[in-house]
PDB file of C-alpha atoms and ligand atoms in Angstrom:
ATOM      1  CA  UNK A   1     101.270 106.878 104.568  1.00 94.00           C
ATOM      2  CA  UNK A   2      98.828 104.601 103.702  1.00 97.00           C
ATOM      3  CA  UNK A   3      98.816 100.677 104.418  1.00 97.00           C
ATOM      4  CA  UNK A   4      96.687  97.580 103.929  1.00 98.00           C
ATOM      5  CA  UNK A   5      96.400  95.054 106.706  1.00 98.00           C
ATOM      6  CA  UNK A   6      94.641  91.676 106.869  1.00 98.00           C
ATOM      7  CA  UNK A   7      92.580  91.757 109.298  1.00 98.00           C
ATOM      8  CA  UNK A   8      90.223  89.309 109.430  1.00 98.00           C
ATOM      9  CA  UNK A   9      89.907  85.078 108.602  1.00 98.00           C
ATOM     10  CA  UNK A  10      87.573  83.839 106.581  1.00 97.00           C
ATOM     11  CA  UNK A  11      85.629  82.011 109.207  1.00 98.00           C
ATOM     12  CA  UNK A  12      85.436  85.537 110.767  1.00 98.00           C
ATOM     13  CA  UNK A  13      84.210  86.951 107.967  1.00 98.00           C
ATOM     14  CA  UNK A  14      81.518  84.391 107.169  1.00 98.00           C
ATOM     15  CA  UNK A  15      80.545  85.754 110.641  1.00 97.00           C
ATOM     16  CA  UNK A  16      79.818  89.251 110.210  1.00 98.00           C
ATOM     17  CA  UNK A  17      78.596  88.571 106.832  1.00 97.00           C
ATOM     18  CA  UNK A  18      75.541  86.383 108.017  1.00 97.00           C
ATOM     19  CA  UNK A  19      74.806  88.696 110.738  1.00 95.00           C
ATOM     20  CA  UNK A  20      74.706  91.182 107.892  1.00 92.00           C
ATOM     21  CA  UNK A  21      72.241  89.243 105.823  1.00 94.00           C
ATOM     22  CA  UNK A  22      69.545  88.844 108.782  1.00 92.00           C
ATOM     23  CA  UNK A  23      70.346  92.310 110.179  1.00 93.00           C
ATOM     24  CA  UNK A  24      68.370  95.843 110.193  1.00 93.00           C
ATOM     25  CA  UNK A  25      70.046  98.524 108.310  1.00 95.00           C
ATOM     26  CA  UNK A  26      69.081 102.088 108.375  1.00 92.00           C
ATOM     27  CA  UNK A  27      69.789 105.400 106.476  1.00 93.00           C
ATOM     28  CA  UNK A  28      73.347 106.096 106.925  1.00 93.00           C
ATOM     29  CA  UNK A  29      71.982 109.642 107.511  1.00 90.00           C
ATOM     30  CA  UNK A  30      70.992 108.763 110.866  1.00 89.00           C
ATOM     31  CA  UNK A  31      74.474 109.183 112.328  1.00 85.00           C
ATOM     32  CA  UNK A  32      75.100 112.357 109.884  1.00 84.00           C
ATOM     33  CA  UNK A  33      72.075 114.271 109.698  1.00 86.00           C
ATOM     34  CA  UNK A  34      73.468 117.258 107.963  1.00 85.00           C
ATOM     35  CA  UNK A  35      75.177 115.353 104.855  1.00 86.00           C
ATOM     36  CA  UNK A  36      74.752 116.118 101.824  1.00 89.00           C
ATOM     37  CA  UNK A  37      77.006 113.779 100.454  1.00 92.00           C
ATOM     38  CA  UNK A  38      76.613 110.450 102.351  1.00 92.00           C
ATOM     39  CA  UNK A  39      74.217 108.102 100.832  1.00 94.00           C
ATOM     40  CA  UNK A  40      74.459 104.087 102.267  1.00 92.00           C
ATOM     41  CA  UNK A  41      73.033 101.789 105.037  1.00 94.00           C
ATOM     42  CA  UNK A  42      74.393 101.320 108.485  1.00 96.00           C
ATOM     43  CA  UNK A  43      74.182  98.423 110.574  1.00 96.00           C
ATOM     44  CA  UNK A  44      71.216  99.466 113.397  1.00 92.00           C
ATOM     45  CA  UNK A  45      69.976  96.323 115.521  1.00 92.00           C
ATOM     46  CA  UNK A  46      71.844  97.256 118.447  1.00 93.00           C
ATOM     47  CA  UNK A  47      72.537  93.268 119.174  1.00 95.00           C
ATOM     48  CA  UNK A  48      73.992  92.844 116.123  1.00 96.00           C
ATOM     49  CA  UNK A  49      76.080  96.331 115.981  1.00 96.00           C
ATOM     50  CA  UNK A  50      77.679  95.149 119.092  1.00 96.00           C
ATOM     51  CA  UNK A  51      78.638  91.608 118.398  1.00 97.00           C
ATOM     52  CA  UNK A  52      80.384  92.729 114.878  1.00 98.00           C
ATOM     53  CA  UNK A  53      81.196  95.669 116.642  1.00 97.00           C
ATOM     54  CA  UNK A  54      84.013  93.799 119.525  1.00 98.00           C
ATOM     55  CA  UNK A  55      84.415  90.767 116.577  1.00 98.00           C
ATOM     56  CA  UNK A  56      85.959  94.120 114.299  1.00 98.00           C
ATOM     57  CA  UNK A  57      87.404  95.801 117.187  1.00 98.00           C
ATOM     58  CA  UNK A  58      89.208  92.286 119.155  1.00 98.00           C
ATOM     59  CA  UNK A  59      90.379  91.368 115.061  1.00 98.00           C
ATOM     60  CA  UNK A  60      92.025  94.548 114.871  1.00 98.00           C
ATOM     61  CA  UNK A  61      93.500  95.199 118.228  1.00 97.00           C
ATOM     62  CA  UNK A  62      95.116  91.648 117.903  1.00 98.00           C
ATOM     63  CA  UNK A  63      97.069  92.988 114.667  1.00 98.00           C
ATOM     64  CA  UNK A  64     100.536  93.503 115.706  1.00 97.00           C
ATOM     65  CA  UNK A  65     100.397  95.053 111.798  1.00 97.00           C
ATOM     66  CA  UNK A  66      98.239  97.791 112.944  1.00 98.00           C
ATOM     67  CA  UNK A  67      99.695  98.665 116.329  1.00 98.00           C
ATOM     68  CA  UNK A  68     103.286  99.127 114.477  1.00 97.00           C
ATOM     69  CA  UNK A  69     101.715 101.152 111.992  1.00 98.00           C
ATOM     70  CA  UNK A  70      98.646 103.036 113.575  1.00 98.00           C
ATOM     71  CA  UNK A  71     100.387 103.534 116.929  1.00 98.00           C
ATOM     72  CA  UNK A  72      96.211 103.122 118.618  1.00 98.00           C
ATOM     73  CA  UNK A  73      95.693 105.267 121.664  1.00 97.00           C
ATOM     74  CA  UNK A  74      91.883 104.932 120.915  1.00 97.00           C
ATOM     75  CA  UNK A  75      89.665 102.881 118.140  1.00 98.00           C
ATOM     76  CA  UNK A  76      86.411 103.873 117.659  1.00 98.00           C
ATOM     77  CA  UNK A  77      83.816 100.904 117.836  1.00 97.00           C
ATOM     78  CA  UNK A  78      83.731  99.586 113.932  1.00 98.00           C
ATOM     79  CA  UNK A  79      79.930 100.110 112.541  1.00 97.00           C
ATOM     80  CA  UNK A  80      79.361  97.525 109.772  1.00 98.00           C
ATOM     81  CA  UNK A  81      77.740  99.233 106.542  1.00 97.00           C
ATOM     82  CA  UNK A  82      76.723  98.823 102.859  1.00 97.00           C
ATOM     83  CA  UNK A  83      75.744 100.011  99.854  1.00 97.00           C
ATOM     84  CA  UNK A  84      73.433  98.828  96.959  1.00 97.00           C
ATOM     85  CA  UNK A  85      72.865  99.961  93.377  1.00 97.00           C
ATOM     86  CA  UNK A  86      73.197 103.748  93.104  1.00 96.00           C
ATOM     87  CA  UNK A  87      74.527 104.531  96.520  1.00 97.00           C
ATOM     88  CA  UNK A  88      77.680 106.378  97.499  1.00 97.00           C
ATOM     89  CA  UNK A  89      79.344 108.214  99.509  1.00 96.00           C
ATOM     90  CA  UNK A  90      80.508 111.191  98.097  1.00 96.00           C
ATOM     91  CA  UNK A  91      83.838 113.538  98.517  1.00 96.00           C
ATOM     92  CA  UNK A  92      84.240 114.646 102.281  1.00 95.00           C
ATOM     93  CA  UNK A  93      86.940 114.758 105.154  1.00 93.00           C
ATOM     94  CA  UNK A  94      86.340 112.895 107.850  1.00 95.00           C
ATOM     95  CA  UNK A  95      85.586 115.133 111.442  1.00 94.00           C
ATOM     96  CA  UNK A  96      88.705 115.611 113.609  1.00 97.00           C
ATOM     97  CA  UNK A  97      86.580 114.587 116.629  1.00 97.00           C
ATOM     98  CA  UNK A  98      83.786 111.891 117.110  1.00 95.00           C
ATOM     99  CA  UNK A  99      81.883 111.863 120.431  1.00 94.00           C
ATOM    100  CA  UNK A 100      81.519 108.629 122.302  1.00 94.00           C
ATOM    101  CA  UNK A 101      80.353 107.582 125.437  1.00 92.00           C
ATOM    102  CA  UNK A 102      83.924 107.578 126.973  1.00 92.00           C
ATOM    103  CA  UNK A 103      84.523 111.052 125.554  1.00 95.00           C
ATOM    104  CA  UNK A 104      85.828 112.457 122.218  1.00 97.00           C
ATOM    105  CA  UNK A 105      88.097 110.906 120.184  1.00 98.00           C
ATOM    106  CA  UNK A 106      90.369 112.302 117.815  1.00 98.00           C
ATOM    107  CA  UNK A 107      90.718 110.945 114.463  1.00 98.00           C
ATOM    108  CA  UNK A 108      93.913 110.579 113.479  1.00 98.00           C
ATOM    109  CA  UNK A 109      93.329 107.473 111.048  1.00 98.00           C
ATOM    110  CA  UNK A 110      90.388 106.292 109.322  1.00 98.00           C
ATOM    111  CA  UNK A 111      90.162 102.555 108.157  1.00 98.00           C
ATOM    112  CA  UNK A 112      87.759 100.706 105.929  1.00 98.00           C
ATOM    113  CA  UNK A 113      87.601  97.124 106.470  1.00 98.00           C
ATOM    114  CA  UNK A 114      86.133  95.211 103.455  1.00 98.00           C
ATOM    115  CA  UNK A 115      83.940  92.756 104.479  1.00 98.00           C
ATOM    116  CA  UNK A 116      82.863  91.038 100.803  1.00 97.00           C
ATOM    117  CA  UNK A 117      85.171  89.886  97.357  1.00 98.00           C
ATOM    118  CA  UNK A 118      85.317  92.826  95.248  1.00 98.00           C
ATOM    119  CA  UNK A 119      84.094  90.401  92.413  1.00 98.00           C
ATOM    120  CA  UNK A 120      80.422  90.985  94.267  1.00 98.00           C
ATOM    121  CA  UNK A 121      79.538  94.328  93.205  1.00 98.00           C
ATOM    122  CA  UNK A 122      81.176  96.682  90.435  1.00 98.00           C
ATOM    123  CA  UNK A 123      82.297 100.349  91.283  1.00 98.00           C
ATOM    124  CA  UNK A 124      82.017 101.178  95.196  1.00 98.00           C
ATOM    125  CA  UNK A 125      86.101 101.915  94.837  1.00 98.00           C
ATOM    126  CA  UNK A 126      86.865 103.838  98.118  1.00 98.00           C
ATOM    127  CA  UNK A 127      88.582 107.218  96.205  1.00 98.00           C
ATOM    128  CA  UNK A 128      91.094 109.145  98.411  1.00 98.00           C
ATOM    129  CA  UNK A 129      92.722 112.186  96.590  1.00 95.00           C
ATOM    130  CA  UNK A 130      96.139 112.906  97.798  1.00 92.00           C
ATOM    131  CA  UNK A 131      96.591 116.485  95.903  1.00 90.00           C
ATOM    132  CA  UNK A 132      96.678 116.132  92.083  1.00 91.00           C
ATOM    133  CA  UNK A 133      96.697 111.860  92.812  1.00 94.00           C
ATOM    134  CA  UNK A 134      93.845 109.640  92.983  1.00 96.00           C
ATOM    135  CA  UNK A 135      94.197 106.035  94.515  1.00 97.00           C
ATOM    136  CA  UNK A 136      91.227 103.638  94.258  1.00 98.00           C
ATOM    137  CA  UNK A 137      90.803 100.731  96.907  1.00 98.00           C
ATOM    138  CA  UNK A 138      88.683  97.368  96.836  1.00 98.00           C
ATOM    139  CA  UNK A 139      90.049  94.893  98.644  1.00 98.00           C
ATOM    140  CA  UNK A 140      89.771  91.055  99.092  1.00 98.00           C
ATOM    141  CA  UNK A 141      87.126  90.295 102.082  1.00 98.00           C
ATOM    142  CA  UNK A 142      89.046  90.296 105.076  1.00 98.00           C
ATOM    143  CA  UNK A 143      91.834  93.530 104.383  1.00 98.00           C
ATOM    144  CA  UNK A 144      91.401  96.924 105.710  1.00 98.00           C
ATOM    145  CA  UNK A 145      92.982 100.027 104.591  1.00 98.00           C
ATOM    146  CA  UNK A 146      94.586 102.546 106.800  1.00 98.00           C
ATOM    147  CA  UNK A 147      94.784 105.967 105.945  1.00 98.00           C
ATOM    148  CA  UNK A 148      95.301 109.804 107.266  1.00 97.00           C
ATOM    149  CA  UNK A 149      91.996 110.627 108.513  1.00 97.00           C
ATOM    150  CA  UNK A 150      92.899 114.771 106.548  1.00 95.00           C
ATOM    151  CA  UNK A 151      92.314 113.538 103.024  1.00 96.00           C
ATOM    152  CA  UNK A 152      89.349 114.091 101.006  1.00 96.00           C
ATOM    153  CA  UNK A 153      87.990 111.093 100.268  1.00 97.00           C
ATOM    154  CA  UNK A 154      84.652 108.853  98.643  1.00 97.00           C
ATOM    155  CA  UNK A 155      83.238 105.853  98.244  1.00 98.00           C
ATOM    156  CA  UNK A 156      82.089 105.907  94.275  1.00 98.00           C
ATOM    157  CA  UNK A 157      78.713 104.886  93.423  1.00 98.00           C
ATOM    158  CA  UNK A 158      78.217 100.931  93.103  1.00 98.00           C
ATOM    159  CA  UNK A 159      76.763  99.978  90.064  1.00 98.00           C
ATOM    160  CA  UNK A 160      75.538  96.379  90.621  1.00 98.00           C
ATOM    161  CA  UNK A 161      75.596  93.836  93.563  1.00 98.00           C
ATOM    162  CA  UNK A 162      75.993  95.023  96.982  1.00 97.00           C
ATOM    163  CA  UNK A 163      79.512  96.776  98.896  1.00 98.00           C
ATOM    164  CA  UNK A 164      79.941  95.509 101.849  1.00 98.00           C
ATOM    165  CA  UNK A 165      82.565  97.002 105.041  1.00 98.00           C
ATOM    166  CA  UNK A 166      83.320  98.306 108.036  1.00 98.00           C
ATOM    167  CA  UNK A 167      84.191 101.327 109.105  1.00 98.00           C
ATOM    168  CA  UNK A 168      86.632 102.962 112.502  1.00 98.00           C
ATOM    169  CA  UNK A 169      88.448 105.516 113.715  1.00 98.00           C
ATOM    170  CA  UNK A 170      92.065 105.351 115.277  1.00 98.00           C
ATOM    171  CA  UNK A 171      93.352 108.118 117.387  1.00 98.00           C
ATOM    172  CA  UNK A 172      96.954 107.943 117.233  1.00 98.00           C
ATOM    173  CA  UNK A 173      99.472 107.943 119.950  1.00 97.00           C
ATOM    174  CA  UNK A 174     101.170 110.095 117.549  1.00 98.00           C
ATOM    175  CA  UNK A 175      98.417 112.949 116.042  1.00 96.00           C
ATOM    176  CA  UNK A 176     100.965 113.758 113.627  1.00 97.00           C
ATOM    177  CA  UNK A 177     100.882 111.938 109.809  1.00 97.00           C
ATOM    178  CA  UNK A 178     104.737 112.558 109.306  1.00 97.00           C
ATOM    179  CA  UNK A 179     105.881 112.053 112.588  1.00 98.00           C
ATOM    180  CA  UNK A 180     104.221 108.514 113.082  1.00 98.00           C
ATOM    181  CA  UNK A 181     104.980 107.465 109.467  1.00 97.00           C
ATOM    182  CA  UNK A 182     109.025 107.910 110.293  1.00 97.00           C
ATOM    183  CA  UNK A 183     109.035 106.247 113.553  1.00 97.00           C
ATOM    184  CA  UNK A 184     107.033 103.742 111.906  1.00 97.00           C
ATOM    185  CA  UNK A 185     109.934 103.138 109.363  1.00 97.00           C
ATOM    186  CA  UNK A 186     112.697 103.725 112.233  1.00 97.00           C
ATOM    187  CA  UNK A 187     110.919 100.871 114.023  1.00 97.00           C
ATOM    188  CA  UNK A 188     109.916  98.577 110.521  1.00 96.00           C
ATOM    189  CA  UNK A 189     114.512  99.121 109.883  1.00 96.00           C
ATOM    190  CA  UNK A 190     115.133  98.713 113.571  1.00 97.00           C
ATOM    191  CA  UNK A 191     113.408  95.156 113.718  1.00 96.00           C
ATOM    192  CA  UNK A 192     114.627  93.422 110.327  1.00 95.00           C
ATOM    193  CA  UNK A 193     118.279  94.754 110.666  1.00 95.00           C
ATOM    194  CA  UNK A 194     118.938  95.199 114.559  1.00 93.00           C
ATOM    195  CA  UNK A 195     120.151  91.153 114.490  1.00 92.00           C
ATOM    196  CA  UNK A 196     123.017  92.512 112.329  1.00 95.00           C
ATOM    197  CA  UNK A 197     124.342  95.610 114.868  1.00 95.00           C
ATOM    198  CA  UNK A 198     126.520  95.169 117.097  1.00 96.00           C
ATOM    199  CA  UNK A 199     125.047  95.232 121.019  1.00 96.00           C
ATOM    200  CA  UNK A 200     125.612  98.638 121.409  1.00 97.00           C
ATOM    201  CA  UNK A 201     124.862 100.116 118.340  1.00 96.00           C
ATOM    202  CA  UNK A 202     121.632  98.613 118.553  1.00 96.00           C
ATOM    203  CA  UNK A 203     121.251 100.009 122.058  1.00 97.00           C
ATOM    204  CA  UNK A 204     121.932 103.530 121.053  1.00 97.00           C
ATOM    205  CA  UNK A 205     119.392 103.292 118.134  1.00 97.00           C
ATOM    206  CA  UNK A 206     116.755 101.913 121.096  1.00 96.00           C
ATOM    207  CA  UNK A 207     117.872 104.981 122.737  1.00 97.00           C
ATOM    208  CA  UNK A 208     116.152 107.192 119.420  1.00 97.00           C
ATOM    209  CA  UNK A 209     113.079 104.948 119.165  1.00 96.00           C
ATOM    210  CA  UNK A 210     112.220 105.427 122.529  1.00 96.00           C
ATOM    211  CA  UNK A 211     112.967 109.186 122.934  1.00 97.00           C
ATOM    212  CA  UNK A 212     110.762 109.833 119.583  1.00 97.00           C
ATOM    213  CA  UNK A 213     108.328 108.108 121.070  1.00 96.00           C
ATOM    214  CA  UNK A 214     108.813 109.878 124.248  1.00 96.00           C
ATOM    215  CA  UNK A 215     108.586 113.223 122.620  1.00 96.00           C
ATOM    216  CA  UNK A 216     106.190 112.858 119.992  1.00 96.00           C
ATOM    217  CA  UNK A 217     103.815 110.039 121.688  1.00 90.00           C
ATOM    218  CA  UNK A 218     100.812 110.931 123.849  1.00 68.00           C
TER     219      UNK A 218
HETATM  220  O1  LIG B 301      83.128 102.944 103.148  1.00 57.71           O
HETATM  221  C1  LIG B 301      84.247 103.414 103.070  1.00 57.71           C
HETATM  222  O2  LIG B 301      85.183 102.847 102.491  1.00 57.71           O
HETATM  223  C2  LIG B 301      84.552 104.771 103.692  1.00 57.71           C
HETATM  224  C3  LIG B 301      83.360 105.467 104.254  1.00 57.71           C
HETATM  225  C4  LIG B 301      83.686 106.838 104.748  1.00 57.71           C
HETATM  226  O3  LIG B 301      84.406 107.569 104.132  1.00 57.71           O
HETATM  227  C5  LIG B 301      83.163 107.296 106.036  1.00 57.71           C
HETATM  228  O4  LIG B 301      82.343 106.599 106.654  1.00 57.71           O
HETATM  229  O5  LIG B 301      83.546 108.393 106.475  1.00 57.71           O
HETATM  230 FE1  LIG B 302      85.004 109.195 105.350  1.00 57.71          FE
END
């Protein structure tokens, strides 16, 4: 499943977005030196990376959205990036593991947080291709989208203005897509209708939340 959260306010984005415009960016390369595909600019000043950096990361731990959704064991710290005239990122999976200084995470869930209007630049459409299906993504300034971190995916080449997001990693409580996407909608039913069940009814469907979550969680 995939979802789009807000994430951020606007005064938080005006935030990240003037760090941005005073900030050092680098060669995305730097972090992938072996890409052939990847072709943008990554936030570098290490000041700057970790202010936006805990902004992104507090924003989106905050999200009760998110948690009911992503089930988070572990985020990866967001890393601000962009891309001008020409640049892309082109079709790729995303690694099961990234190492970080408290060990390697898993990625279960990848999210791109969009950071300016889409009215700002033209293409830059984040592509994911779910077998024979393509959906596009670019989002109002301030949404993120969530998705299984085992699709192939791209950012298209941006033809004019400048693409600006953010980009994490989620390992999940629950590593498996289909597992967390039906406790997710066990959990979504469970809150809007659970006023309407009788006590015990409701109890006994608390009893098969928790025991999914028992077996399938981490
Ligand atoms: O910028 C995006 O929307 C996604 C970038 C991406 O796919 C990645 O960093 O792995
Ligand atoms: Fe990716």
């Amino acid at each position: 499943m995939i979802r789009k959260i807000r994430i951020l306010n606007n005064a938080q984005i005006a935030q990240l977005m003037k760090i941005a415009a005073s900030a050092n960016y680098v060669d995305g390369k730097i972090s992938n030196p072996h890409s052939k595909v990847k072709n943008n600019q990554q936030l570098h000043d290490p000041q700057a990376y970790q202010q936006t950096s805990k902004l992104l990361f507090d924003a989106l731990v905050a999200n009760p959205e998110f948690h009911e959704f992503a089930f988070p064991q572990r985020v990866a710290p967001p890393l601000m990036t962009k891309y001008g005239v020409g640049q892309n990122y082109g079709l790729h999976p995303d690694s099961a593991t990234i190492n970080l200084p408290d060990g390697p995470l898993r990625s279960d869930l990848s999210c791109t947080i969009f950071l300016n209007e889409p009215d700002r630049y033209e293409g830059g459409a984040l592509h994911i291709r779910l077998g024979d299906d393509d959906l596009r993504f670019r989002l109002d300034a301030g949404r993120a989208v969530i998705y299984p971190s085992n699709t192939l995916h791209e950012v298209e080449p941006v033809t004019s203005g400048e693409r600006h997001v953010a980009i994490t990693f989620i390992q999940s409580k629950i590593a498996d897509n289909a597992k967390r996407d039906l406790l997710f909608d066990l959990n979504e039913v469970a809150a809007l209708e659970g006023n309407n069940m009788t006590a015990e009814n409701f109890s006994r469907l608390q009893l098969v939340q928790y025991n999914l979550m028992r077996m399938w969680g981490a």
